[in-house]
Coordinates of C-alpha atoms in Angstrom, one line a residue:
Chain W
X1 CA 0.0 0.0 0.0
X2 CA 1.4 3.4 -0.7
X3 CA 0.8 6.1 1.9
X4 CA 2.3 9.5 1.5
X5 CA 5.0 10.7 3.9
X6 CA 2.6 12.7 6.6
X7 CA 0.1 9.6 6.8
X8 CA 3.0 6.9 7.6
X9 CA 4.3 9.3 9.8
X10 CA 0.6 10.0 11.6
X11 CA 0.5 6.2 11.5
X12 CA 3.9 6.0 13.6
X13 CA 2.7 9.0 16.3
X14 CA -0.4 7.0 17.2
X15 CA 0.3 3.6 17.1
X16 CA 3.6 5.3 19.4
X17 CA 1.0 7.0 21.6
X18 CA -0.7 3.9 22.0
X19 CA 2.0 1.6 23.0
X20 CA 3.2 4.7 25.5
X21 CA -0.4 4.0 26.9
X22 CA -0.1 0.3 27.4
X23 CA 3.6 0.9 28.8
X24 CA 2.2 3.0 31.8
X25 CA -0.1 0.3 32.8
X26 CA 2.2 -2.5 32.1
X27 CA 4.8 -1.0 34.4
X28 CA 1.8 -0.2 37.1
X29 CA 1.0 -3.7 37.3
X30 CA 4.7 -4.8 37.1
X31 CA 5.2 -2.8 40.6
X32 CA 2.9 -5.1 42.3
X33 CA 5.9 -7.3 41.9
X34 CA 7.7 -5.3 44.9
X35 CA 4.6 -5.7 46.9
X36 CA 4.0 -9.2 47.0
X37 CA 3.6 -12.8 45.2
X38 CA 0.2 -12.7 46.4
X39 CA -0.4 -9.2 44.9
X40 CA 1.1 -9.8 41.5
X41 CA 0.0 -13.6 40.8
X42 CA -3.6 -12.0 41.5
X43 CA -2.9 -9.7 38.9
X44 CA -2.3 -11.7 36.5
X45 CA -5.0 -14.0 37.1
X46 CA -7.5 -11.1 37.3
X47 CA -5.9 -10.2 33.4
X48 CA -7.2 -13.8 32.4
X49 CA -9.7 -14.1 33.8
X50 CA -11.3 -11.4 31.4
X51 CA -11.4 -13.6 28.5
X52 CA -11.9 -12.3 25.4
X53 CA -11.2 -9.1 26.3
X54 CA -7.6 -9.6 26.8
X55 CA -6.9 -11.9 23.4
X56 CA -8.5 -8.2 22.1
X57 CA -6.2 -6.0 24.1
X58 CA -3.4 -8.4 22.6
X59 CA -4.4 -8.5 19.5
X60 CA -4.4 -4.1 19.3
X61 CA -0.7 -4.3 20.8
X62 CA 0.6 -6.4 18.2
X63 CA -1.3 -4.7 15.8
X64 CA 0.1 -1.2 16.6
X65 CA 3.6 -2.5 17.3
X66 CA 3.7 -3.9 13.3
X67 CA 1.8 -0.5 11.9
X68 CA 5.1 1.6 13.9
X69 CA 7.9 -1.5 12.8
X70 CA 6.9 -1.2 9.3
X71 CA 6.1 2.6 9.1
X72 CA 9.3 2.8 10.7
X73 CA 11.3 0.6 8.3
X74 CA 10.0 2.4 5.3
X75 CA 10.6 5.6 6.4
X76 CA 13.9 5.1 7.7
X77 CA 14.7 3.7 3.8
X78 CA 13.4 6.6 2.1
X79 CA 14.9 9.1 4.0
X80 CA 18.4 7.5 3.5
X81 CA 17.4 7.3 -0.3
X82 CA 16.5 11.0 -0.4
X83 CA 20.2 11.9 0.5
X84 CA 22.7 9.6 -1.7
X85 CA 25.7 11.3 -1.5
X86 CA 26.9 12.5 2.3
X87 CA 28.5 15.5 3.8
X88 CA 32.5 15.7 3.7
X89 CA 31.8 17.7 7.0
X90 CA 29.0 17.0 9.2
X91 CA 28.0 19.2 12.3
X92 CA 24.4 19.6 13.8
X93 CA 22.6 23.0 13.8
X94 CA 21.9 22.2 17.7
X95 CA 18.3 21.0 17.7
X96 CA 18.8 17.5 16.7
X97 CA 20.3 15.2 19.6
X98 CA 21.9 11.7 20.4
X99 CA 18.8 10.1 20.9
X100 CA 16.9 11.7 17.9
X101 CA 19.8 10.6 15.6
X102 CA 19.8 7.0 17.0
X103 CA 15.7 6.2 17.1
X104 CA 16.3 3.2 14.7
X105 CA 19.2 1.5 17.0
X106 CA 16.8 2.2 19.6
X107 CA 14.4 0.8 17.9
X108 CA 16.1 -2.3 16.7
X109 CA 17.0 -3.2 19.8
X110 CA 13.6 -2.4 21.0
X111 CA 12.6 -4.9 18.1
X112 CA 14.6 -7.7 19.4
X113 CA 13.8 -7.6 22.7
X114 CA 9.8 -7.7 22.6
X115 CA 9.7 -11.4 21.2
X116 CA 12.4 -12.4 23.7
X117 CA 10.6 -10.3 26.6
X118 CA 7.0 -12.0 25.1
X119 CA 8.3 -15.9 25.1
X120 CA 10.4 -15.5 28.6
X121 CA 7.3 -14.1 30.5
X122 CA 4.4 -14.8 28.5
X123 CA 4.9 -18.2 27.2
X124 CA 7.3 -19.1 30.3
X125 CA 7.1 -22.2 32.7
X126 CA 4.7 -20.7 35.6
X127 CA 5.0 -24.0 37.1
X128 CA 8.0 -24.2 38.9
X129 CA 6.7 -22.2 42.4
X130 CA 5.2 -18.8 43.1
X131 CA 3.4 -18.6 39.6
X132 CA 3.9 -16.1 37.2
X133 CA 6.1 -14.0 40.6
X134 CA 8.3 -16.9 40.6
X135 CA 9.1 -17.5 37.1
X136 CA 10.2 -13.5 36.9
X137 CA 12.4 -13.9 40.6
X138 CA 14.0 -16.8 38.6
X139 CA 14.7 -15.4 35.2
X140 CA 15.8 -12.6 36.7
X141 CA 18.1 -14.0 39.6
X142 CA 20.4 -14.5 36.6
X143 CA 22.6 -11.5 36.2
X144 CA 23.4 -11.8 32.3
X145 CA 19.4 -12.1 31.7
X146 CA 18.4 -8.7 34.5
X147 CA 21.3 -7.1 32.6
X148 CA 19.8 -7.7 29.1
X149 CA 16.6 -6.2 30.5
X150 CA 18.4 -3.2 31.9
X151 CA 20.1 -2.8 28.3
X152 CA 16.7 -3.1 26.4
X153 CA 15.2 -0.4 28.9
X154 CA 17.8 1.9 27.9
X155 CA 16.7 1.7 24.4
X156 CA 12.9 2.8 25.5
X157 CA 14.3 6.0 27.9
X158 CA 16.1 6.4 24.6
X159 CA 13.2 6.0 21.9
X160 CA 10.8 7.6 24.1
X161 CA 12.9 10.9 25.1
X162 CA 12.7 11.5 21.3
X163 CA 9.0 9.8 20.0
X164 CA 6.7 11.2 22.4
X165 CA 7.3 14.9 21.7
X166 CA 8.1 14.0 18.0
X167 CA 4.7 12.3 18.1
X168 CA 2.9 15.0 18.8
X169 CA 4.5 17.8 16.6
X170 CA 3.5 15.0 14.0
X171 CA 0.0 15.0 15.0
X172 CA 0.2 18.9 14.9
X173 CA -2.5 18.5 17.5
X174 CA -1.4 20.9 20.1
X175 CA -0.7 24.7 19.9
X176 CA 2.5 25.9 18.7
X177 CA 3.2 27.1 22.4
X178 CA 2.6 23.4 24.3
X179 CA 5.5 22.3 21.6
X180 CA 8.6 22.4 24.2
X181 CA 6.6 21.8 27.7
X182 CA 5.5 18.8 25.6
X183 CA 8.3 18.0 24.2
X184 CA 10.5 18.3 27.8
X185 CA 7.0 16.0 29.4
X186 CA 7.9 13.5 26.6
X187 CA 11.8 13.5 28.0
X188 CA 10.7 13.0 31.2
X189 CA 7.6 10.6 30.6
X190 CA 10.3 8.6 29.0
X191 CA 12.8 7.9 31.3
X192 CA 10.7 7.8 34.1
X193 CA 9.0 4.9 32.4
X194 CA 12.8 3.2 31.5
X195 CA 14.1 3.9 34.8
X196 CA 10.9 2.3 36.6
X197 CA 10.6 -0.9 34.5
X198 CA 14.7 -0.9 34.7
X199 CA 14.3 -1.1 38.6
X200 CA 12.2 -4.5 38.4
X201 CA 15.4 -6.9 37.4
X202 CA 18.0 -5.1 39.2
X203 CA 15.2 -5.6 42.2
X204 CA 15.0 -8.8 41.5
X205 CA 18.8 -9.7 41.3
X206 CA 19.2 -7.4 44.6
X207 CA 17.0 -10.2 46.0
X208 CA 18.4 -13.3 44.6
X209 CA 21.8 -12.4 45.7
X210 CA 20.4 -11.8 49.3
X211 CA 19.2 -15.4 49.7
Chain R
X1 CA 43.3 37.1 6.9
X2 CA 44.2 33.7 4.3
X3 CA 42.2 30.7 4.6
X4 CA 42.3 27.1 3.4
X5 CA 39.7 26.0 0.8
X6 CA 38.1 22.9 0.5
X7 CA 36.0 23.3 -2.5
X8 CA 33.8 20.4 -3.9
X9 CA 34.3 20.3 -7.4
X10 CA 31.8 19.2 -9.6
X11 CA 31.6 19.6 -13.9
X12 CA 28.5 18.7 -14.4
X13 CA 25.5 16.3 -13.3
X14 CA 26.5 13.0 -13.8
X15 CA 30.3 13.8 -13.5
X16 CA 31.8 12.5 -10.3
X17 CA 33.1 15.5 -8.4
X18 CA 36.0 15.8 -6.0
X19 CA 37.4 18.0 -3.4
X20 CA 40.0 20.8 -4.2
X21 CA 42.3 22.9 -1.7
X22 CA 43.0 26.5 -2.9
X23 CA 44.9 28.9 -0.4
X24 CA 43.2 32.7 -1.0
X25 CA 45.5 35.6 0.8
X26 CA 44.9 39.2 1.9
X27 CA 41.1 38.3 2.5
X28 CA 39.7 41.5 4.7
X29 CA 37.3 40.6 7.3
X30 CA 35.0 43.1 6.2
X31 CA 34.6 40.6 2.6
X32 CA 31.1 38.8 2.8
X33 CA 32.2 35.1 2.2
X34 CA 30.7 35.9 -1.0
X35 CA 33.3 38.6 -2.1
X36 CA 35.8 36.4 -0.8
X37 CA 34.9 33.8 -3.6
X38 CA 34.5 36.8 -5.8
X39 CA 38.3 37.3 -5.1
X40 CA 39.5 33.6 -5.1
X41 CA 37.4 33.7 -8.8
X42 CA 39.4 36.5 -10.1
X43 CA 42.7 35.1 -9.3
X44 CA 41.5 32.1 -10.9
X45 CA 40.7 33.8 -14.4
X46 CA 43.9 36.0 -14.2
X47 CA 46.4 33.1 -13.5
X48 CA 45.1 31.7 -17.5
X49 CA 46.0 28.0 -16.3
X50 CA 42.7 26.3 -18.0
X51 CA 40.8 26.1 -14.0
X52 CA 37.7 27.2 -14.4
X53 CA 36.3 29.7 -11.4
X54 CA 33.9 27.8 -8.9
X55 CA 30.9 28.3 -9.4
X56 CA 28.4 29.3 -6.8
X57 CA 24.4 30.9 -7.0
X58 CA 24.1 34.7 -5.9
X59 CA 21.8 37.3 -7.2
X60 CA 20.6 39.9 -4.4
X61 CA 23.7 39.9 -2.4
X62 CA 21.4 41.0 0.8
X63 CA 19.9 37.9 2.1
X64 CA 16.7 38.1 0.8
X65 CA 16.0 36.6 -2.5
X66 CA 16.8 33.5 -1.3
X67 CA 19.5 32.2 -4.1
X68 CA 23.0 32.0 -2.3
X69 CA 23.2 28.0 -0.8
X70 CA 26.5 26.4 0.0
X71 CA 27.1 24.0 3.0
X72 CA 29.9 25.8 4.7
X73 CA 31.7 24.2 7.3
X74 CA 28.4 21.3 7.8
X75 CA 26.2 24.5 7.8
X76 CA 23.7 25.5 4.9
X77 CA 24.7 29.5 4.4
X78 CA 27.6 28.5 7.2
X79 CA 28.0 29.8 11.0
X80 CA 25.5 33.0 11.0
X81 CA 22.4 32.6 12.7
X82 CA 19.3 33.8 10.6
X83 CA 21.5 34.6 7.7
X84 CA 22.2 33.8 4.1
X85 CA 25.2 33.1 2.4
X86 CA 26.0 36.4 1.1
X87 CA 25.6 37.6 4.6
X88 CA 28.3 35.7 6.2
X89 CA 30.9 38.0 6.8
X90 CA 35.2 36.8 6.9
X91 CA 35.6 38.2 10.4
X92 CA 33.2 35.2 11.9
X93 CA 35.9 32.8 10.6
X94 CA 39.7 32.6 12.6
X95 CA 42.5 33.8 10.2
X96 CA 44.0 30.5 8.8
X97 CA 41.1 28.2 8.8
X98 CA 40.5 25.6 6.3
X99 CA 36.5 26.1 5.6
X100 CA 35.0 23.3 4.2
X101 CA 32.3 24.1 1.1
X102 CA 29.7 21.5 -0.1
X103 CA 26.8 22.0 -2.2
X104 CA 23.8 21.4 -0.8
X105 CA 23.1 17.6 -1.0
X106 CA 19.2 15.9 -1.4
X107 CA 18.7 13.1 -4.3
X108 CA 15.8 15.8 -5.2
X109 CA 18.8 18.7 -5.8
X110 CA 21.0 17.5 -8.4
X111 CA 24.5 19.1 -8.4
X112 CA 24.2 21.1 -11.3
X113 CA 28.1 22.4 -11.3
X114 CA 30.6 22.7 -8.3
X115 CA 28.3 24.3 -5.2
X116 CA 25.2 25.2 -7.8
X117 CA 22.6 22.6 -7.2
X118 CA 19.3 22.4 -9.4
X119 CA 16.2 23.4 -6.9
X120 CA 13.7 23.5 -9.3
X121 CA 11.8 20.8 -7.3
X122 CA 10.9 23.4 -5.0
X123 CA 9.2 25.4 -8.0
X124 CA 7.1 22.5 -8.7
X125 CA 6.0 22.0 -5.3
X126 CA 4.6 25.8 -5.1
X127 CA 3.3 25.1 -8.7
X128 CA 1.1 21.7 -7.3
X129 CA -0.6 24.6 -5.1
X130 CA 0.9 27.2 -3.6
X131 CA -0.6 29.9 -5.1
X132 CA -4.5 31.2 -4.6
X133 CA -6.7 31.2 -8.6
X134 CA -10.1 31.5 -6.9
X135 CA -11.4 35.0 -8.8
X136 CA -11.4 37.9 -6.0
X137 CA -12.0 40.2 -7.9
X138 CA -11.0 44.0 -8.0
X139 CA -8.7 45.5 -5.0
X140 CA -11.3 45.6 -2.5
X141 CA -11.7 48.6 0.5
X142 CA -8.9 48.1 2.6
X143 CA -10.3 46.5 5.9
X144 CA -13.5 45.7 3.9
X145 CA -11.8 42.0 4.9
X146 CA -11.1 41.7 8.7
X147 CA -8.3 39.5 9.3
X148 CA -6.9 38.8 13.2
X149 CA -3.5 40.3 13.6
X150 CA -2.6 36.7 15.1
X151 CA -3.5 35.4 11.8
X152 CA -1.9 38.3 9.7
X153 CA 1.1 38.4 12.1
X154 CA 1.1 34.0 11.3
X155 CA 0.7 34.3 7.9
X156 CA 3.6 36.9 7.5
X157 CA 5.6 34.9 9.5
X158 CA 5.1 31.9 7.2
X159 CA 5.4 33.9 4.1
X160 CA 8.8 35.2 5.0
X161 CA 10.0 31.9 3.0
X162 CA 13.1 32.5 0.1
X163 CA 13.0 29.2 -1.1
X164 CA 16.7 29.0 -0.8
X165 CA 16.5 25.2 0.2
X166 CA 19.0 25.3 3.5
X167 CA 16.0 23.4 5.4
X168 CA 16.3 20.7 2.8
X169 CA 20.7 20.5 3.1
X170 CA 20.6 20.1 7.1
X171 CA 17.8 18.0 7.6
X172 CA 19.5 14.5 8.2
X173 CA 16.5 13.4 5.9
X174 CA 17.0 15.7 3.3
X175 CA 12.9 16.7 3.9
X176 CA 11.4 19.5 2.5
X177 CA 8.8 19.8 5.2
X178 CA 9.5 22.9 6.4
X179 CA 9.5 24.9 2.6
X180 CA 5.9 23.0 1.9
X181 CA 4.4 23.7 5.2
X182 CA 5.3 27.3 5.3
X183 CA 3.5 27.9 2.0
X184 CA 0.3 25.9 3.3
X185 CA 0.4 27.7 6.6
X186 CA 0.8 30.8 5.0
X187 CA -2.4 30.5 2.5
X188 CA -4.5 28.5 5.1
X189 CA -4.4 31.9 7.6
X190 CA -6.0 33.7 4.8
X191 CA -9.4 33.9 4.2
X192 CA -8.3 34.2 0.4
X193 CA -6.1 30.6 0.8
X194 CA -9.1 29.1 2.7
X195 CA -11.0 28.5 -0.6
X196 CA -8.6 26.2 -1.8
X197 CA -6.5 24.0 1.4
X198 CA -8.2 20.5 0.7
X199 CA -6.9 20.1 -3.1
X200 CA -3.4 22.6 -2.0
X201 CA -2.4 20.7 1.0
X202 CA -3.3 17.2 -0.7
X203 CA -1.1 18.3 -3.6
X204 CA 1.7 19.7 -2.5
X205 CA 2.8 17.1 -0.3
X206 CA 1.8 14.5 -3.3
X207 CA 4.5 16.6 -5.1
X208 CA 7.0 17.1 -2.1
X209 CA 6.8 13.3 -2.5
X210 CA 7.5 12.6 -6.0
X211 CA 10.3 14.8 -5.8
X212 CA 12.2 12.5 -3.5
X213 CA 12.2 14.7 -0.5
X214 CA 12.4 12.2 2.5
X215 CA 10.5 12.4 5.7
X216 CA 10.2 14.6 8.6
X217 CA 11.5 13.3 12.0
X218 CA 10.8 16.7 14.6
X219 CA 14.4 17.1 15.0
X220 CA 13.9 20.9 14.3
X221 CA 17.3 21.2 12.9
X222 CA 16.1 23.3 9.8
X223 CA 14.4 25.8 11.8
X224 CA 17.7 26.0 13.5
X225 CA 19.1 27.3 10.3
X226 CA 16.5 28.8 8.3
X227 CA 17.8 32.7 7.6
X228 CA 14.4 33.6 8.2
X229 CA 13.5 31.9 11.0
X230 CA 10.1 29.9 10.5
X231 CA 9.3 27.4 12.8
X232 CA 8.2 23.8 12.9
X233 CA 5.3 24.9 14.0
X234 CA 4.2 25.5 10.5
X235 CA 4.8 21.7 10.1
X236 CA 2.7 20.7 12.5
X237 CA 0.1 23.0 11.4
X238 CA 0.4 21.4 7.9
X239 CA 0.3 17.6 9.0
X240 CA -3.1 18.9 11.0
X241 CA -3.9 20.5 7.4
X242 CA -3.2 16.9 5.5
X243 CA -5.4 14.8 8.6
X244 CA -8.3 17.2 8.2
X245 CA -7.9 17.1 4.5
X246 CA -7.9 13.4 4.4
X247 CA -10.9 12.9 7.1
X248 CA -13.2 15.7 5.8
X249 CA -11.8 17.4 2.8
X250 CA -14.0 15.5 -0.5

């Protein structure tokens, strides 16, 4: 399907905004880890138990994460076909920053890790003790695995201090004046989010090593 | 003042260019960076060794019409801050540099010669739309047409536009964004543009397309260097412009 540039890039900012949306309750209900076994494993099974409505809910996430992969993708190649030949000197006018330059490493790694993350915790052993708590105390007792997840939550703070103000000025949905509040609220959105689900495995380790 | 030279040398379209180092003494720092080509040119003609002068686009000399480009030093129109070009003045370089000049570079700007690149795209991308043909008529009453001075004072803002393409050479996307949305900003604040902003704005970024332009990602780096200063707002305005257009415009 061919979509003109401002359409795959509205395509990106929403289906963005919408996995920024499922992130903030993901890591909500991933802090009920800290609380208890009881707390979380109840979670969970309160998530099942509402049936259809969760294949749905799944179904919209992966859904939204293949409309911003592939948008992505094809952007990302256009806009390195649009300049063939580079610059013998290259220096930024000051706007543009590290993370903004990097969103598709970000994003690759991002890209990597959600199947891993999915098939570790999703489609993990339960069995072994303390549910769906346990299996997560386990995996993440090993330090190579918590530091992966550390890694891959470096990418979001990353990809996040960049998309969700970028989403936004796509959008064009706000006034010209809400531009850098929203932009600096997207920074900090951002890492707060990648610092918080960060915490969870280096919790986790902190725990396993005190046993 | 003498400086270094790297010059990108190019004969024609499809000719592979290279760099060139020239040395060019007794530069004053009151030359524009212009005059000190002018200079470097002259010598170039007098010394009647078969190098041709390097060729570079001016016409008004006074940063406004928008036809100077050059990337000098990684900078479209170099170090100034909302300036052109022909406004960039020796004395903001150190005696000695070696300044680095590049044509501007986007698949959809063909190096026409040395730093002369072919920006015609951006003259089809106006022609898509950017101009108002509904009939209005003769010169009405002044003020018989009441316009906010918000939406006079956004409207100038956007029109301040000289097409010189430096939004286009930073933009790590080589996106022409920022030229197409300050024309559909600019007509859409006028009762006069109104008329028209479904079949412009559909248009002109079906053009801004074709020509190869790639794709805006809100870095902001060409309103960092636009010599006149128009912001990414008008960017955001016109992807708000395209949605509405697609949702409601037939």
């Amino acid at each position: 399907m061919t979509m003109t540039s401002i359409l795959k890039k509205v395509a990106m900012a929403l289906s963005g905004l919408a996995m920024l949306g499922f992130l903030v309750m993901h890591l909500a209900g991933n802090f009920l880890l800290l609380k208890s076994a009881k707390a979380f494993n109840d979670y969970s099974a309160m998530l099942h138990s509402t049936g259809v409505l969760l294949y749905v809910a799944e179904a919209g996430l992966v859904l939204f994460f293949l409309v911003h992969v592939v948008s992505g993708v094809r952007v990302s190649r256009e806009n390195r076909k649009a300049r063939q030949t580079q610059y013998a000197v290259k220096a930024t006018a000051g706007q543009a920053t590290l993370f903004s330059r990097t969103m598709a490493l970000s994003g690759l790694i991002i890209l990597v890790f959600v199947p891993v993350h999915i098939a570790m915790f999703k489609f993990g052993n339960a069995g072994g003790g303390g549910g769906l708590w346990g299996l997560v105390m386990r995996e993440f007792s090993q330090p190579l695995t918590a530091a992966w997840y550390v890694l891959a939550m470096l990418a979001v703070g990353m990809h996040l201090s960049h998309g969700v103000g970028s989403a936004f000025q796509t959008l064009g949905i706000l006034k010209p004046t809400w531009r850098k509040p929203l932009r600096q609220a997207g920074v900090l959105l951002g890492w707060a989010l990648a610092l918080g689900f960060a915490s969870i495995p280096v919790w986790a380790l902190m725990q396993a090593q005190k046993v | 003042m003498k400086f270094t030279l790297k010059l990108w040398r190019q004969k024609g379209r499809t000719e592979p260019g290279a760099f060139e180092t020239r040395v060019v003494e007794g530069v004053s720092e009151d030359m524009s960076f212009l005059e000190m080509l002018d200079k470097m040119n002259n010598e170039i003609e007098a010394a009647k060794d078969g190098v041709e002068p390097f060729a570079f686009d001016s016409d008004c000399r006074e940063g406004i019409c928008g036809t100077c480009s050059m990337v000098i030093g990684g900078r479209p129109h170099g170090p100034g801050e909302l300036s052109t070009t022909c406004q960039i003045y020796m004395r903001e370089f150190k005696d000695g540099e070696t300044i680095t000049v590049e044509p501007f570079r986007a698949a959809a700007f063909p190096v026409l010669r040395d730093s002369v690149v072919d920006r015609s795209a951006f003259d089809r991308i106006i022609g898509a739309g950017g101009y108002v043909s509904t009939n209005t008529g003769g010169a009405p009453d002044a003020n018989a047409l009441p316009i906010s001075k918000a939406d006079a004072e956004l409207a100038m803002d956007a029109a301040q536009c000289i097409g010189c393409g430096a939004c286009v050479a930073v933009c790590k996307n080589a996106s022409a964004m920022l030229f197409t949305s300050a024309k559909v900003s600019h007509l859409v604040s006028l009762p006069q543009g109104k008329v028209e902003r479904t079949p412009r704005v559909l248009a002109m970024v079906k053009q801004m397309d074709q020509e190869g332009f790639g794709n805006c990602t809100n870095e902001g780096e060409c309103e960092a260097v636009c010599p006149k200063g128009i912001s990414i707002s008008h960017i955001a305005r016109m992807n708000r412009e395209y949605v509405r257009a697609k949702l409601f415009g037939a």
